[in-house]
Every structure is written in C-alpha cells, then in structure tokens.
XYZ file of C-alpha atoms in Angstrom:
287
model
C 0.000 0.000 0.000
C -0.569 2.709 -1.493
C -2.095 2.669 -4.566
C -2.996 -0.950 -3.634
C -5.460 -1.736 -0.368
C -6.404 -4.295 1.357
C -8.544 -5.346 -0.775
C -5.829 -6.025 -3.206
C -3.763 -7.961 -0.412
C -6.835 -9.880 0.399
C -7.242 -10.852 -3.222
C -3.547 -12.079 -3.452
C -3.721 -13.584 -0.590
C -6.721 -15.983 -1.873
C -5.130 -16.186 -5.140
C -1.917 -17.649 -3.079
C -3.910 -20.085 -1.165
C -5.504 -21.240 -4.404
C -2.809 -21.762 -6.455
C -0.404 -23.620 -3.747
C -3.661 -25.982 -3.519
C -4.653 -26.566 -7.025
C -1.479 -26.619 -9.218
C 1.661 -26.124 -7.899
C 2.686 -29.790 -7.242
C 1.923 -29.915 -11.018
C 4.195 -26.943 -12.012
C 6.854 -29.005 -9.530
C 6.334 -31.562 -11.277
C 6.910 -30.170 -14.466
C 10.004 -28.546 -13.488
C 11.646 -31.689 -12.147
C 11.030 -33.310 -15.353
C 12.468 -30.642 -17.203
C 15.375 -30.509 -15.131
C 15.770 -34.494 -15.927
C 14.907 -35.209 -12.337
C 12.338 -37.958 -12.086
C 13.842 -39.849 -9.203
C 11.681 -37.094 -7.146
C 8.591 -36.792 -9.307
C 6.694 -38.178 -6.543
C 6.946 -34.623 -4.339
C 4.033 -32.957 -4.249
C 1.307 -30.465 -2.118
C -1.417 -32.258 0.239
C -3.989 -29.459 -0.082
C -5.520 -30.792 2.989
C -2.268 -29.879 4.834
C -1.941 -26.304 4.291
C -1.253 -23.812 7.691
C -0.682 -20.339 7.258
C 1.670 -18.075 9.252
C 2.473 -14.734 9.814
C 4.784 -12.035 11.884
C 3.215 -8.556 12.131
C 1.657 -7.333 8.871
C 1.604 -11.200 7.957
C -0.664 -12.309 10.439
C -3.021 -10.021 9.301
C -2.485 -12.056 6.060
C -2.925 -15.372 7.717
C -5.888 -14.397 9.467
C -7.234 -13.418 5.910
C -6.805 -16.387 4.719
C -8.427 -18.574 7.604
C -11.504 -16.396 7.596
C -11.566 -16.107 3.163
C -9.127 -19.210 1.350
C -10.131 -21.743 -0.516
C -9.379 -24.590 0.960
C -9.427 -23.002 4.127
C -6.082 -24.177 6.171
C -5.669 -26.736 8.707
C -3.951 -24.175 11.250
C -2.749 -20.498 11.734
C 0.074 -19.300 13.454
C 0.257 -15.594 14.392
C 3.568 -14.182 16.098
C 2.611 -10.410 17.136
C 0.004 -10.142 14.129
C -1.483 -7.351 12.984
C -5.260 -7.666 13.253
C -6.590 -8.993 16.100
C -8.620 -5.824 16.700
C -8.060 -3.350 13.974
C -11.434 -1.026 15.469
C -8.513 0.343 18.395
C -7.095 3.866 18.295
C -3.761 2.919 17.766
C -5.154 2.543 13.492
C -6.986 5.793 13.220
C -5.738 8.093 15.872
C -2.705 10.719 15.692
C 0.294 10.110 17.676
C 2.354 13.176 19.059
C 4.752 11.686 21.004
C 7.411 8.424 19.944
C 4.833 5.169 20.171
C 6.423 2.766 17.677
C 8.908 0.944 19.406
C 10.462 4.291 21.091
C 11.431 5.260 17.396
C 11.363 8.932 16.490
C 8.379 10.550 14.961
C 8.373 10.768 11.142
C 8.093 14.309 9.348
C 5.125 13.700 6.382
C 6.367 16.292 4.637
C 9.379 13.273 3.483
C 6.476 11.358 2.109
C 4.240 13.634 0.183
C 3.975 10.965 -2.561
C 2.660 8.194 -0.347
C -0.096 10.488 1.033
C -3.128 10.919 -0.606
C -4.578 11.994 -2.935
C -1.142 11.776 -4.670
C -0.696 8.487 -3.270
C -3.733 7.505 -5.629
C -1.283 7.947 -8.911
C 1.366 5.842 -7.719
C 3.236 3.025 -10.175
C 1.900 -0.174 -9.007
C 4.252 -2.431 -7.555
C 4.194 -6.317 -6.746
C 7.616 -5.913 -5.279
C 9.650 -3.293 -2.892
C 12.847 -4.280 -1.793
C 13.975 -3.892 1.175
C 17.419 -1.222 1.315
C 19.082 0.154 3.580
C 21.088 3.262 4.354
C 25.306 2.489 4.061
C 27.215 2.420 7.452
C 29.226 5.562 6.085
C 25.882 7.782 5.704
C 24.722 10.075 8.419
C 21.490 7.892 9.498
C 23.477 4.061 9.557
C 21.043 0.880 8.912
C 18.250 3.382 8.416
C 15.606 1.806 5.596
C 16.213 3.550 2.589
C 13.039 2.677 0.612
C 10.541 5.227 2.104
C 7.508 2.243 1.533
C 9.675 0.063 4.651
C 8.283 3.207 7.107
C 4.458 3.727 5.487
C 2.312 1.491 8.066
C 4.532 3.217 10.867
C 3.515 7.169 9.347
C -0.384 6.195 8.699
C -0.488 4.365 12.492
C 1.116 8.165 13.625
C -1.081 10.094 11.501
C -4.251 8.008 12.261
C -4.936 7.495 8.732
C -3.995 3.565 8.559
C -7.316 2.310 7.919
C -8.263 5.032 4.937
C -5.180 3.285 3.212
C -5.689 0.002 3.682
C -9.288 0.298 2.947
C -8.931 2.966 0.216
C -11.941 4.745 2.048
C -10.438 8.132 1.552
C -13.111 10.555 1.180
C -14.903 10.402 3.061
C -12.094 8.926 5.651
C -12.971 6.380 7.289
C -10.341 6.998 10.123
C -11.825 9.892 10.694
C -15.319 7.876 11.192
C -13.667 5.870 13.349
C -12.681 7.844 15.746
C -15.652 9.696 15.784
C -17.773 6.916 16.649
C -14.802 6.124 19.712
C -15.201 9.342 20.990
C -18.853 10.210 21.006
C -19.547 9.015 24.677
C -18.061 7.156 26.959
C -17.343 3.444 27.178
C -18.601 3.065 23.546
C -19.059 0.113 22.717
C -17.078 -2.084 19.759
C -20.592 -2.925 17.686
C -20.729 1.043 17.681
C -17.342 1.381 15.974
C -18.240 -1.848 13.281
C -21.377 0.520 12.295
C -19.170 3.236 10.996
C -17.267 0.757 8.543
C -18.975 0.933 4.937
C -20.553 -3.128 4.283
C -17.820 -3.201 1.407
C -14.948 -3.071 3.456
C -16.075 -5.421 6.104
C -14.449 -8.700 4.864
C -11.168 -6.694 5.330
C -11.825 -7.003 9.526
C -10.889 -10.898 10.751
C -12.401 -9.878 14.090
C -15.404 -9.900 12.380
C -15.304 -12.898 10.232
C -14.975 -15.062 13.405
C -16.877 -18.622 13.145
C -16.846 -22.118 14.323
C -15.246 -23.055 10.962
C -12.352 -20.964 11.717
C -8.866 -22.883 11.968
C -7.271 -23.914 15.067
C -5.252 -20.785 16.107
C -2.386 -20.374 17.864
C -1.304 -16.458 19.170
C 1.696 -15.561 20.129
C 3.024 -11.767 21.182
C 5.476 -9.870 23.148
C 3.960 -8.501 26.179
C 5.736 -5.068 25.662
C 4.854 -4.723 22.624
C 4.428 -1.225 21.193
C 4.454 -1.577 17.491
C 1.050 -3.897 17.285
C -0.220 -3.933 20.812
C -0.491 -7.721 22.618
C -3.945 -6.848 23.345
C -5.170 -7.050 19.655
C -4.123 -11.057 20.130
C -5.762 -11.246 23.451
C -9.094 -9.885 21.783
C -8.929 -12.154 18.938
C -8.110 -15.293 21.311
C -11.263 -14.289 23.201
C -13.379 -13.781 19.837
C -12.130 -17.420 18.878
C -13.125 -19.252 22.097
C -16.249 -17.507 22.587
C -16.843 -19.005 19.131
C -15.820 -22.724 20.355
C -11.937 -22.708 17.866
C -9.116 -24.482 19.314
C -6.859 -21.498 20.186
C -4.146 -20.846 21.983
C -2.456 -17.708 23.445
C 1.033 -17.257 24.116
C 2.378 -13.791 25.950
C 6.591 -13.846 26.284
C 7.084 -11.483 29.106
C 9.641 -8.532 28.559
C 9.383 -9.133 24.898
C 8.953 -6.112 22.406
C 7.980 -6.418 18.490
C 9.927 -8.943 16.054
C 12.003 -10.445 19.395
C 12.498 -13.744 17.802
C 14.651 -12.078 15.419
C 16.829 -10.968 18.073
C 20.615 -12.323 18.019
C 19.895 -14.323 21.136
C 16.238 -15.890 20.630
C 17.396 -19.172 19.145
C 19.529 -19.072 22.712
C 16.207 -18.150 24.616
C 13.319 -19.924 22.578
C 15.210 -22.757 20.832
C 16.115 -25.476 22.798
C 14.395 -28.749 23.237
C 10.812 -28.065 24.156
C 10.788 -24.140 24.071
C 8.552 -22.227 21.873
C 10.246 -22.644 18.670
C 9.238 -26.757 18.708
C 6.370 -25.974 20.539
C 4.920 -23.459 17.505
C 6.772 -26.931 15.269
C 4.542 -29.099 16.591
C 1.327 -27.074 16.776
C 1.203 -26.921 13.597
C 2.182 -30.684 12.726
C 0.122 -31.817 14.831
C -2.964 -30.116 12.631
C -2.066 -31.039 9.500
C -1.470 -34.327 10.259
C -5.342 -34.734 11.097
C-alpha cells in the first residue's frame, strides 16, 4: 500500500492459497522433469495440509486467509500479528509523542507521494525491496526505501485504515474515531457501524466462526508496534466461538524479538517455543 489496499492484499492472498492448492505440485512436477529429475517426481502439495503463518503485517495475512481461502487451512500461526482488533485507536488516531517501538516521529512532509490523494497515482508495484542506508551515511542501517516506514507514518497520523481500505473521502479513520469518541465506554458494535458493508471482509475480528482454523497467538507482552492486546481480543473472539486457540504472551518481549541475536539461545532449545509453535502446527495437518 498505497495505490494498492487491502482489498488487493486480500485478493492475493486468496489467489496464493488457491494456487499452492490446485497446481503447484503440477508446475513441480513439471520442473523436475524438465530438469531431468524424475527420481523425485513423486513430491508434491497435500492441499488438505496447508497452515498459514504470519509475523506482524503477515498475520493479518494469515488471518485473511483462515476467515476467506479456498481450501481453508488446517492451522494459523500468528507471532505479534497485525489484526486482532483493527477497530482500536492505535489505526486511526494521531500520535504526538514516539509510540512505535520508542522510534522517532516521522516528518510527512518526506512522504508527500505516499499520502493521498497523490498516493492515488502511484506506479503499481508487486515488489519493494527492502534497502538500507550504508554504514558511512549520516542515518546508519536506516531503511532507505521510504515504503519500509508507510504502516509506521499512517499508524502516527491516524490514517492507517483510509489506506488500507482505500476509504479516503470520506475517511474512514476519521469515522472511526468519531464513533470512539462520542460518549463514553462506547461500545465495539458502535465502531463496526461506521465501517462501509464493502470493506467489512477486510476485519478478521469480524469474520470469526466455528469453521475458523485452530489458532495459535503468540506476542510480546511489551509490545508497542502492534499492541499484545489485539491477540488477546482475537483469542477471546475465537473461544467464545468454540476454535481451538491458543495464546502465548513472552514477558519482557517487544515487536519482532524472535529475530533478536539471542532468541534461538532463549526460545530454541528442546521443548521451548520454537518446537512448541513446530509441533502445533504438525500436529494439525497431520489430522
């Protein structure tokens, strides 16, 4: 995003789940042949077996694809996902002071092509690599593609969800936090009534059913880049609604800690939470 939404994401996220189950162990196939390998012509995809799994804007993916994909997986796996609750102020209201991981706030005025309406002329992209600034340059390790910091500006500008809907004008941030702040203790079915029926499917908080997969939630418990409290609200949508689901909080941990240089110390051995996430999901594609 932008010019795409998530409508576009959800689209190519169905179109994924589609083609992994109906004809990639035949593309495999045909690949191994031409590459005068039949001795392994025998590999191919169970599409009964298929989990889906996600880290932070993937688990908003995953949990697309459990509550829209055909076939619908076996099993989802969400480590600090995106989209447990997306009807929370953190999506559509401004931030004035550092709230992403303790990170500086970012000046718009560096982004004017990625706001709208410009934004709504952009090149369309299916790729955006991710680069870095050199050690020698005056902001080190610093992502150098200005689409690696978007989702960070449009959480601090409270715009996120009139860019990943595409509901612009009117915005439907704007509606959003309207309907939060017109009395107190409003309630969430008062915040769902401000979202347009088109862009509902886009919410997996409100696609939860019995037929959704079993579920396993995982999050840092300081988290400050997608707070742990959007998985504790979606755990609690998915037992009210009878899923197998599971909820996991690592205390101390912040955003992305399992790619931290000491979490295959801390969460790989024998029996920690790397084998346990292993054989969650083995253990439901296997029945």
């Amino acid at each position: 995003m932008p010019p795409a939404t998530g409508h576009d994401i959800l689209a190519d996220v169905k179109d994924a789940i589609h083609f992994i189950s109906s004809s990639l162990h035949l593309d495999m196939a045909s690949h191994l042949l031409e590459s005068h390998r039949p001795s392994v012509f025998g590999f191919k995809v169970d599409p009964d077996a298929i989990a889906v799994m996600g880290t932070s804007a993937g688990g908003l993916c995953a949990y697309l694809a459990a509550a829209h994909a055909v076939p619908k997986p076996k099993a989802v796996l969400s480590m600090y996902g995106m989209g447990g609750n997306l009807l929370t102020s953190q999506y559509f209201s401004p931030k004035t002071t550092a709230f992403f991981r303790g990170r500086e706030l970012l000046d718009s005025a560096n982004f004017r092509d990625y706001l709208y309406p410009a934004s709504e002329i952009l090149a369309q992209t299916s790729d955006s690599a991710l680069i870095y600034h050199s050690q020698t340059s005056a902001t080190p390790g610093y992502p150098a593609n200005p689409r690696m910091l978007l989702a960070r500006l449009y959480l601090q500008l409270g715009t996120f969800m009139d860019y990943y809907t595409g509901c612009h004008d009117p915005s439907l941030s704007a509606a959003l936090r309207s309907a939060a702040t017109r009395q107190v203790n409003v309630s969430s079915a008062v915040i769902e009534d401000a979202i347009p029926a088109e862009h509902l499917s886009l919410f997996p908080q409100l696609q939860i059913g019995s037929t959704w997969p079993p579920t396993f939630l995982i999050h840092g418990s300081l988290d400050s880049a997608v707070l742990k409290d959007e998985s504790c609200h979606l755990y609690h949508l998915l037992q009210r609604a009878g899923v197998d689901a599971k909820l996991k909080i690592i205390d101390s941990e912040e955003h992305s800690f399992d790619y931290q240089k000491d979490a295959e110390e801390k969460y790989g051995q024998e029996g920690g939470l790397f084998d346990e996430i292993a054989e969650f999901v083995i253990s439901h594609v296997r029945l």
